Amino acid sequence: MEQGKVELYNSKEEYLSDLEKRGKLPEGFKTSVVSLEFFPAERPVEKPLPMKMSLLMLDEPTSVFGAVFTRNKCPGAPVIIGKERLLSDKIRGVIINNKISNVCTETGVEDSALLLEHLAKETGASAKEFFPSSTGIIGWQLPIKDMVKNIPRLVSQLEGGTGVNLATGIMTTDTFPKLRSAEIADGSIVAVAKGAGMIEPNMATMLSFIMTDVSIERETIRNVLKRVVEKTYNSISVDGDQSTSDTVIIMSSCKKQKVSEKEFEEALYNVCAELAVDIVRNSEGCGHVVKVSVTGAPDFETARNIGKAVVNSPLVTTAIFGNDPNVGRLLSSIGDYAGNNNIELDKNKLLISLGGENVFEKGAFRLDQAKEVRLANYLKARVLDSEHKEFPEHNHTVNIDVDLGARAGNVGATVFGSDLSYGYVRENADYRS
């Protein structure tokens, strides 16, 4: 998940124009998005709340699809149904709503099933050919009557073009849409994602939908998806909270030539890696994107978990938000995880660097006044607007490198996370307001 070229945007319009250029839908796909308003049954509100319903649909059913879901033991109704859909012979598409995640309500599964039944009638397909997907507030019921009324309009507005409307329609507290793509053989991979908080995925990110038109085997696409997700979406963390609704779905129309497993995996990895970092960059209150590269570990899990220990440390992430290179907190978080998980760690072999400068080596800190000033300036140069503009200003990262010195395995992993700002606290304190 290495950072590619430096991307700089000066306006929302400039960013959206770039998405339009990279977002042409693969052959065989159409999308639509409609807006509606509703009054929640659980809470009195003066004005109706907004919701968007999105539809991602193939022109023809496909047998080449896969999905991975959250490991949260209290999953949403769409996850429960989605796991059943993996047994289906063919799939036609996904219907998505934001604002309410449809988790553990008395009628949650029935509501999703009813939505799919009405969608099936409107499209002439089978209800078992659609995935449901919901994101938003946990604990509220879907405004199912209002949603059902809008299905005919949703279906009638299906069109080709780009995936930008879909990327925008699935947003909740995201402030800008996220879409990435890659050309492969004579086809392409195009993917969208949403996610801004409650992000420490396990088997998926919050929501991500991946489309491709290259030909590939069903089992191959599923195996590749699992491997790619492990190294991308499962290697980011914003706040350590795994959602009840995390889902990633991939579908191929198989309209283009066949590609090898290796070629497909490389392209899919690049797309998902970029989207994963986009999610962190757009996370609630993000003022810096933090990239922790761990090497010299005995295995991948240890390397990734050490990286997550750093990006999930409130002491580390608040210091970074304040542009304070308090590197003692890096050492503390690494030693904390190793000590509580019986990980062998020789501090005399441990090497820690920030922004390419060694700050801990051969068992001792390597600091001086000039280096402290350089490191503070390094952090300031990578600041993002934590109040969140409607576009990403840049894709710079705060780079932290950790070499554990375990040469026996010498395995590595890269983890991305966000700093912890005032904006994150405000967003989650006022989330339902």
Short mmCIF file of C-alpha atoms in Angstrom, two decimals:
data_model
loop_
_atom_site.label_atom_id
_atom_site.label_comp_id
_atom_site.label_asym_id
_atom_site.label_seq_id
_atom_site.Cartn_x
_atom_site.Cartn_y
_atom_site.Cartn_z
CA MET A 1 0.00 0.00 0.00
CA GLU A 2 2.67 2.44 -1.01
CA GLN A 3 1.86 6.05 -1.74
CA GLY A 4 2.03 6.83 -5.46
CA LYS A 5 2.26 10.20 -7.13
CA VAL A 6 1.55 13.32 -5.10
CA GLU A 7 -2.00 14.50 -5.71
CA LEU A 8 -2.85 18.15 -5.04
CA TYR A 9 -6.34 19.64 -5.33
CA ASN A 10 -7.35 23.26 -4.95
CA SER A 11 -11.13 22.90 -5.16
CA LYS A 12 -14.02 20.48 -4.96
CA GLU A 13 -14.65 20.95 -8.67
CA GLU A 14 -11.05 20.00 -9.51
CA TYR A 15 -11.29 16.85 -7.42
CA LEU A 16 -14.66 15.77 -8.88
CA SER A 17 -13.34 16.36 -12.39
CA ASP A 18 -10.50 13.96 -11.64
CA LEU A 19 -12.99 11.36 -10.34
CA GLU A 20 -15.06 11.67 -13.51
CA LYS A 21 -11.96 10.99 -15.62
CA ARG A 22 -11.00 7.88 -13.66
CA GLY A 23 -14.53 6.65 -12.93
CA LYS A 24 -15.99 5.36 -16.23
CA LEU A 25 -18.08 2.30 -15.38
CA PRO A 26 -16.87 -1.05 -16.72
CA GLU A 27 -18.96 -2.51 -19.54
CA GLY A 28 -22.20 -4.09 -18.35
CA PHE A 29 -22.83 -1.90 -15.28
CA LYS A 30 -25.31 0.87 -14.52
CA THR A 31 -25.98 2.94 -11.40
CA SER A 32 -28.62 5.27 -10.02
CA VAL A 33 -29.13 7.36 -6.88
CA VAL A 34 -32.32 8.96 -5.49
CA SER A 35 -32.87 11.19 -2.47
CA LEU A 36 -35.77 10.97 -0.02
CA GLU A 37 -36.76 12.32 3.39
CA PHE A 38 -38.22 10.52 6.40
CA PHE A 39 -39.17 10.94 10.04
CA PRO A 40 -37.43 8.37 12.26
CA ALA A 41 -39.69 6.24 14.45
CA GLU A 42 -37.25 6.30 17.35
CA ARG A 43 -36.56 10.00 17.86
CA PRO A 44 -38.62 13.19 17.51
CA VAL A 45 -37.18 15.63 14.96
CA GLU A 46 -38.50 18.98 13.76
CA LYS A 47 -37.57 18.39 10.15
CA PRO A 48 -37.43 15.15 8.13
CA LEU A 49 -33.99 13.56 7.78
CA PRO A 50 -32.32 12.98 4.40
CA MET A 51 -31.53 9.56 2.99
CA LYS A 52 -30.08 8.40 -0.30
CA MET A 53 -30.83 5.09 -1.97
CA SER A 54 -28.33 3.81 -4.54
CA LEU A 55 -28.54 0.96 -7.00
CA LEU A 56 -25.60 -0.77 -8.66
CA MET A 57 -26.85 -3.19 -11.29
CA LEU A 58 -25.50 -5.41 -14.04
CA ASP A 59 -27.19 -5.54 -17.42
CA GLU A 60 -27.19 -9.33 -17.08
CA PRO A 61 -26.82 -11.63 -14.04
CA THR A 62 -23.29 -12.81 -13.30
CA SER A 63 -21.97 -15.91 -11.57
CA VAL A 64 -18.60 -14.21 -11.01
CA PHE A 65 -18.91 -12.33 -7.74
CA GLY A 66 -17.67 -12.40 -4.16
CA ALA A 67 -17.91 -10.58 -0.85
CA VAL A 68 -16.33 -10.37 2.57
CA PHE A 69 -17.99 -9.02 5.68
CA THR A 70 -17.38 -7.78 9.20
CA ARG A 71 -16.54 -10.26 11.94
CA ASN A 72 -18.58 -8.26 14.43
CA LYS A 73 -20.83 -10.75 16.28
CA CYS A 74 -23.76 -8.30 16.15
CA PRO A 75 -24.00 -7.77 12.40
CA GLY A 76 -26.58 -5.76 10.50
CA ALA A 77 -29.42 -7.43 8.59
CA PRO A 78 -27.73 -6.75 5.20
CA VAL A 79 -24.64 -8.66 6.36
CA ILE A 80 -26.79 -11.62 7.44
CA ILE A 81 -28.55 -11.70 4.07
CA GLY A 82 -25.33 -10.95 2.20
CA LYS A 83 -23.62 -14.05 3.57
CA GLU A 84 -26.54 -16.11 2.28
CA ARG A 85 -26.20 -14.48 -1.15
CA LEU A 86 -22.68 -15.90 -1.49
CA LEU A 87 -24.36 -19.27 -2.07
CA SER A 88 -26.41 -17.92 -4.99
CA ASP A 89 -25.66 -19.09 -8.52
CA LYS A 90 -25.93 -15.58 -9.95
CA ILE A 91 -26.11 -11.98 -8.78
CA ARG A 92 -27.61 -8.94 -10.49
CA GLY A 93 -26.62 -6.08 -8.20
CA VAL A 94 -26.67 -4.23 -4.89
CA ILE A 95 -29.18 -1.79 -3.37
CA ILE A 96 -27.65 0.57 -0.80
CA ASN A 97 -29.00 3.13 1.62
CA ASN A 98 -27.20 5.57 3.88
CA LYS A 99 -28.36 7.26 7.14
CA ILE A 100 -29.55 4.03 8.86
CA SER A 101 -27.50 0.83 9.08
CA ASN A 102 -30.40 -1.57 9.87
CA VAL A 103 -28.70 -3.38 12.74
CA CYS A 104 -30.49 -5.60 15.30
CA THR A 105 -33.97 -4.10 14.99
CA GLU A 106 -37.00 -6.39 15.41
CA THR A 107 -37.89 -6.24 11.73
CA GLY A 108 -34.43 -5.65 10.24
CA VAL A 109 -34.09 -8.80 8.14
CA GLU A 110 -37.74 -8.63 7.06
CA ASP A 111 -37.31 -4.98 6.03
CA SER A 112 -34.27 -5.76 3.85
CA ALA A 113 -36.07 -8.76 2.35
CA LEU A 114 -39.14 -6.64 1.56
CA LEU A 115 -36.96 -4.05 -0.14
CA LEU A 116 -35.39 -6.74 -2.31
CA GLU A 117 -38.78 -8.19 -3.22
CA HIS A 118 -40.01 -4.83 -4.51
CA LEU A 119 -36.73 -4.31 -6.36
CA ALA A 120 -37.09 -7.74 -7.97
CA LYS A 121 -40.62 -6.96 -9.16
CA GLU A 122 -39.50 -3.66 -10.65
CA THR A 123 -36.51 -5.16 -12.49
CA GLY A 124 -37.95 -8.55 -13.43
CA ALA A 125 -35.13 -10.28 -11.58
CA SER A 126 -35.17 -12.53 -8.52
CA ALA A 127 -34.86 -11.10 -5.01
CA LYS A 128 -32.07 -13.62 -4.42
CA GLU A 129 -30.03 -11.91 -7.13
CA PHE A 130 -29.49 -8.76 -5.08
CA PHE A 131 -27.34 -7.84 -2.10
CA PRO A 132 -28.79 -5.32 0.36
CA SER A 133 -26.40 -2.88 2.03
CA SER A 134 -27.04 -0.23 4.68
CA THR A 135 -24.85 2.24 6.56
CA GLY A 136 -25.49 4.93 9.14
CA ILE A 137 -27.06 5.07 12.58
CA ILE A 138 -27.13 1.78 14.49
CA GLY A 139 -30.38 0.91 16.28
CA TRP A 140 -32.96 2.69 14.13
CA GLN A 141 -35.43 0.97 11.81
CA LEU A 142 -35.41 1.59 8.11
CA PRO A 143 -38.23 3.89 6.91
CA ILE A 144 -39.30 0.97 4.76
CA LYS A 145 -42.53 2.46 3.38
CA ASP A 146 -40.73 5.58 2.18
CA MET A 147 -37.98 3.46 0.66
CA VAL A 148 -40.32 1.10 -1.15
CA LYS A 149 -42.13 4.07 -2.73
CA ASN A 150 -38.86 5.23 -4.27
CA ILE A 151 -37.80 1.94 -5.86
CA PRO A 152 -39.56 2.58 -9.19
CA ARG A 153 -37.80 5.93 -9.47
CA LEU A 154 -34.48 4.31 -8.52
CA VAL A 155 -34.80 1.67 -11.25
CA SER A 156 -36.03 4.11 -13.91
CA GLN A 157 -32.96 6.32 -13.44
CA LEU A 158 -30.36 3.60 -14.05
CA GLU A 159 -27.67 4.78 -16.44
CA GLY A 160 -24.09 4.17 -17.47
CA GLY A 161 -21.45 6.88 -17.32
CA THR A 162 -19.22 7.05 -14.25
CA GLY A 163 -19.40 5.76 -10.70
CA VAL A 164 -19.15 9.22 -9.13
CA ASN A 165 -22.87 9.37 -8.35
CA LEU A 166 -22.64 6.01 -6.57
CA ALA A 167 -19.56 7.10 -4.61
CA THR A 168 -21.44 10.22 -3.53
CA GLY A 169 -24.73 8.46 -2.79
CA ILE A 170 -23.27 6.04 -0.22
CA MET A 171 -21.60 8.76 1.88
CA THR A 172 -22.60 9.37 5.52
CA THR A 173 -20.19 11.57 7.50
CA ASP A 174 -17.74 11.42 4.60
CA THR A 175 -17.08 14.87 3.20
CA PHE A 176 -15.93 13.77 -0.25
CA PRO A 177 -16.62 10.75 -2.49
CA LYS A 178 -13.98 8.06 -2.94
CA LEU A 179 -13.43 6.29 -6.26
CA ARG A 180 -10.38 4.55 -7.71
CA SER A 181 -9.79 2.59 -10.89
CA ALA A 182 -7.24 0.65 -12.89
CA GLU A 183 -7.01 -0.49 -16.50
CA ILE A 184 -6.43 -4.18 -16.97
CA ALA A 185 -6.08 -5.90 -20.35
CA ASP A 186 -8.88 -4.47 -22.50
CA GLY A 187 -11.09 -3.82 -19.47
CA SER A 188 -10.99 -2.07 -16.13
CA ILE A 189 -11.62 -2.26 -12.39
CA VAL A 190 -13.61 0.58 -10.82
CA ALA A 191 -14.35 0.72 -7.11
CA VAL A 192 -16.05 3.09 -4.68
CA ALA A 193 -15.97 3.19 -0.90
CA LYS A 194 -17.38 5.07 2.03
CA GLY A 195 -16.13 5.30 5.57
CA ALA A 196 -15.15 8.07 7.94
CA GLY A 197 -15.43 6.70 11.48
CA MET A 198 -15.86 3.36 13.27
CA ILE A 199 -13.04 2.00 11.15
CA GLU A 200 -10.92 -0.89 12.13
CA PRO A 201 -12.13 -3.38 9.56
CA ASN A 202 -11.92 -7.12 9.85
CA MET A 203 -12.49 -8.75 6.45
CA ALA A 204 -13.74 -5.52 4.87
CA THR A 205 -13.96 -1.79 5.14
CA MET A 206 -17.15 0.06 6.01
CA LEU A 207 -18.65 -0.24 2.52
CA SER A 208 -16.88 -0.86 -0.78
CA PHE A 209 -18.29 -1.93 -4.12
CA ILE A 210 -15.96 -3.15 -6.87
CA MET A 211 -16.89 -3.56 -10.54
CA THR A 212 -14.89 -5.14 -13.34
CA ASP A 213 -15.59 -6.32 -16.87
CA VAL A 214 -12.61 -8.66 -17.35
CA SER A 215 -13.26 -12.40 -17.49
CA ILE A 216 -12.11 -14.42 -14.50
CA GLU A 217 -13.21 -17.54 -12.62
CA ARG A 218 -15.63 -17.25 -9.68
CA GLU A 219 -13.38 -18.98 -7.15
CA THR A 220 -10.38 -17.02 -8.36
CA ILE A 221 -12.05 -13.66 -7.85
CA ARG A 222 -13.14 -14.70 -4.35
CA ASN A 223 -9.68 -15.92 -3.32
CA VAL A 224 -8.00 -12.81 -4.73
CA LEU A 225 -10.50 -10.53 -2.96
CA LYS A 226 -9.77 -12.11 0.44
CA ARG A 227 -6.01 -11.75 0.02
CA VAL A 228 -6.22 -8.16 -1.20
CA VAL A 229 -8.63 -7.09 1.56
CA GLU A 230 -6.28 -8.47 4.20
CA LYS A 231 -3.43 -6.24 3.00
CA THR A 232 -5.49 -3.12 2.28
CA TYR A 233 -8.84 -2.54 3.98
CA ASN A 234 -7.78 -4.67 6.95
CA SER A 235 -4.59 -2.65 7.37
CA ILE A 236 -6.19 0.69 8.21
CA SER A 237 -7.55 1.99 11.49
CA VAL A 238 -9.14 5.27 12.51
CA ASP A 239 -10.53 4.60 15.96
CA GLY A 240 -10.22 0.87 16.65
CA ASP A 241 -14.00 0.27 16.39
CA GLN A 242 -15.11 -2.40 13.94
CA SER A 243 -18.49 -1.65 12.41
CA THR A 244 -21.49 -3.97 12.48
CA SER A 245 -21.98 -3.41 8.74
CA ASP A 246 -18.54 -3.65 7.08
CA THR A 247 -18.95 -5.04 3.58
CA VAL A 248 -16.95 -5.29 0.37
CA ILE A 249 -18.60 -6.76 -2.73
CA ILE A 250 -16.99 -7.49 -6.10
CA MET A 251 -18.79 -8.36 -9.35
CA SER A 252 -17.60 -9.01 -12.90
CA SER A 253 -19.69 -8.69 -16.04
CA CYS A 254 -17.08 -10.81 -17.89
CA LYS A 255 -17.56 -8.68 -21.02
CA LYS A 256 -13.82 -8.37 -21.73
CA GLN A 257 -10.98 -10.80 -22.30
CA LYS A 258 -9.74 -13.22 -19.67
CA VAL A 259 -6.84 -12.21 -17.43
CA SER A 260 -4.49 -14.19 -15.21
CA GLU A 261 -4.93 -14.42 -11.46
CA LYS A 262 -1.63 -12.62 -10.88
CA GLU A 263 -2.51 -9.76 -13.22
CA PHE A 264 -5.93 -9.33 -11.67
CA GLU A 265 -4.62 -9.43 -8.10
CA GLU A 266 -2.01 -6.76 -8.78
CA ALA A 267 -4.59 -4.41 -10.31
CA LEU A 268 -7.17 -5.04 -7.59
CA TYR A 269 -4.56 -4.48 -4.89
CA ASN A 270 -3.63 -1.09 -6.32
CA VAL A 271 -7.27 0.01 -6.48
CA CYS A 272 -8.14 -1.14 -2.96
CA ALA A 273 -4.91 0.19 -1.47
CA GLU A 274 -5.63 3.67 -2.80
CA LEU A 275 -9.25 3.52 -1.58
CA ALA A 276 -8.18 2.35 1.86
CA VAL A 277 -5.93 5.37 2.29
CA ASP A 278 -8.67 7.64 0.91
CA ILE A 279 -10.93 6.39 3.71
CA VAL A 280 -8.34 7.32 6.32
CA ARG A 281 -7.74 10.70 4.67
CA ASN A 282 -11.48 11.44 4.85
CA SER A 283 -11.93 10.05 8.35
CA GLU A 284 -13.73 12.18 10.88
CA GLY A 285 -11.52 15.05 12.00
CA CYS A 286 -8.40 13.77 10.21
CA GLY A 287 -5.58 16.32 10.33
CA HIS A 288 -2.77 13.95 9.28
CA VAL A 289 -2.69 10.57 7.57
CA VAL A 290 -0.24 8.37 9.46
CA LYS A 291 1.65 5.62 7.64
CA VAL A 292 3.43 3.06 9.81
CA SER A 293 5.74 0.64 7.98
CA VAL A 294 6.91 -2.26 10.14
CA THR A 295 9.73 -4.60 9.09
CA GLY A 296 11.83 -7.23 10.79
CA ALA A 297 8.79 -9.02 12.27
CA PRO A 298 8.48 -12.80 12.64
CA ASP A 299 5.16 -12.83 10.70
CA PHE A 300 2.63 -10.58 8.95
CA GLU A 301 0.15 -10.51 11.85
CA THR A 302 2.78 -9.29 14.31
CA ALA A 303 3.95 -6.60 11.91
CA ARG A 304 0.42 -5.37 11.23
CA ASN A 305 -0.59 -5.44 14.89
CA ILE A 306 2.47 -3.42 15.90
CA GLY A 307 1.52 -0.87 13.25
CA LYS A 308 -2.05 -0.73 14.54
CA ALA A 309 -0.81 -0.33 18.10
CA VAL A 310 0.92 2.86 16.97
CA VAL A 311 -1.95 4.35 14.96
CA ASN A 312 -4.52 3.41 17.64
CA SER A 313 -2.59 5.04 20.48
CA PRO A 314 -4.43 8.19 21.65
CA LEU A 315 -1.13 9.57 22.94
CA VAL A 316 0.59 9.10 19.58
CA THR A 317 -2.30 10.41 17.50
CA THR A 318 -3.01 13.48 19.63
CA ALA A 319 0.67 14.43 19.52
CA ILE A 320 0.70 14.15 15.74
CA PHE A 321 -2.44 16.29 15.52
CA GLY A 322 -0.62 18.95 17.55
CA ASN A 323 2.47 18.72 15.29
CA ASP A 324 4.44 17.58 18.31
CA PRO A 325 7.11 14.96 17.47
CA ASN A 326 6.79 13.31 20.88
CA VAL A 327 8.57 10.16 19.73
CA GLY A 328 8.69 8.67 23.21
CA ARG A 329 5.04 7.77 22.63
CA LEU A 330 6.01 5.69 19.60
CA LEU A 331 8.40 3.59 21.67
CA SER A 332 5.83 3.28 24.45
CA SER A 333 3.06 1.99 22.16
CA ILE A 334 5.38 -0.56 20.53
CA GLY A 335 6.69 -1.82 23.85
CA ASP A 336 3.16 -1.89 25.29
CA TYR A 337 1.86 -4.17 22.55
CA ALA A 338 4.92 -6.44 22.62
CA GLY A 339 4.82 -6.78 26.40
CA ASN A 340 1.13 -7.61 26.60
CA ASN A 341 1.18 -10.07 23.70
CA ASN A 342 4.37 -12.01 24.52
CA ILE A 343 6.23 -10.66 21.48
CA GLU A 344 10.00 -10.95 21.61
CA LEU A 345 11.48 -7.47 21.34
CA ASP A 346 15.14 -6.55 21.79
CA LYS A 347 15.30 -2.79 22.19
CA ASN A 348 18.95 -2.85 21.16
CA LYS A 349 17.87 -4.10 17.71
CA LEU A 350 14.83 -1.83 17.48
CA LEU A 351 15.01 1.06 15.00
CA ILE A 352 12.34 3.80 14.83
CA SER A 353 12.33 6.69 12.38
CA LEU A 354 9.96 9.59 11.74
CA GLY A 355 9.98 11.34 8.38
CA GLY A 356 13.10 9.43 7.40
CA GLU A 357 15.09 10.52 10.48
CA ASN A 358 16.18 7.95 13.05
CA VAL A 359 14.78 8.81 16.48
CA PHE A 360 15.50 5.53 18.30
CA GLU A 361 18.46 3.25 17.60
CA LYS A 362 20.67 0.76 19.47
CA GLY A 363 18.58 0.97 22.63
CA ALA A 364 18.47 4.76 22.99
CA PHE A 365 16.75 7.86 21.62
CA ARG A 366 18.69 9.87 19.05
CA LEU A 367 17.38 13.40 19.51
CA ASP A 368 18.71 16.93 19.56
CA GLN A 369 17.25 20.44 19.30
CA ALA A 370 17.78 20.78 15.56
CA LYS A 371 16.15 17.41 14.88
CA GLU A 372 13.13 18.29 17.08
CA VAL A 373 12.60 21.45 15.01
CA ARG A 374 12.91 19.55 11.72
CA LEU A 375 10.43 16.92 12.87
CA ALA A 376 7.90 19.52 14.02
CA ASN A 377 8.16 21.24 10.62
CA TYR A 378 7.79 17.86 8.91
CA LEU A 379 4.45 17.30 10.70
CA LYS A 380 3.23 20.82 9.92
CA ALA A 381 3.93 20.33 6.21
CA ARG A 382 1.57 17.32 6.15
CA VAL A 383 -1.43 18.94 7.82
CA LEU A 384 -4.92 18.45 6.39
CA ASP A 385 -7.91 20.64 7.23
CA SER A 386 -9.36 18.65 10.14
CA GLU A 387 -12.69 20.44 9.74
CA HIS A 388 -12.81 18.69 6.36
CA LYS A 389 -13.22 20.46 3.12
CA GLU A 390 -15.26 18.83 0.37
CA PHE A 391 -12.10 17.58 -1.30
CA PRO A 392 -8.71 16.15 -0.22
CA GLU A 393 -6.04 18.86 -0.35
CA HIS A 394 -3.18 16.40 -0.86
CA ASN A 395 -2.15 12.79 -0.30
CA HIS A 396 0.94 13.40 1.87
CA THR A 397 1.46 11.05 4.81
CA VAL A 398 3.34 11.14 8.10
CA ASN A 399 5.80 8.29 7.65
CA ILE A 400 6.83 6.24 10.67
CA ASP A 401 9.20 3.31 10.08
CA VAL A 402 9.73 0.58 12.65
CA ASP A 403 12.32 -2.19 12.27
CA LEU A 404 11.81 -4.81 14.99
CA GLY A 405 15.08 -6.53 14.14
CA ALA A 406 13.66 -10.08 14.10
CA ARG A 407 15.75 -11.33 11.20
CA ALA A 408 14.48 -14.92 11.52
CA GLY A 409 11.23 -13.99 9.81
CA ASN A 410 11.91 -10.49 8.55
CA VAL A 411 8.27 -9.99 7.50
CA GLY A 412 6.69 -6.58 7.12
CA ALA A 413 3.34 -4.78 6.92
CA THR A 414 2.13 -1.25 6.30
CA VAL A 415 -0.72 0.27 8.30
CA PHE A 416 -2.48 3.60 7.74
CA GLY A 417 -4.29 5.58 10.42
CA SER A 418 -5.41 9.07 11.34
CA ASP A 419 -4.46 11.51 14.05
CA LEU A 420 -7.00 12.28 16.79
CA SER A 421 -8.46 15.77 16.64
CA TYR A 422 -11.10 18.00 18.20
CA GLY A 423 -13.14 17.44 15.04
CA TYR A 424 -13.37 13.68 15.64
CA VAL A 425 -14.80 14.20 19.11
CA ARG A 426 -17.30 16.80 17.91
CA GLU A 427 -18.45 14.65 14.99
CA ASN A 428 -19.15 11.63 17.16
CA ALA A 429 -20.66 13.60 20.01
CA ASP A 430 -23.17 15.21 17.62
CA TYR A 431 -23.55 12.25 15.22
CA ARG A 432 -27.33 11.80 15.58
CA SER A 433 -28.17 15.51 15.87
#
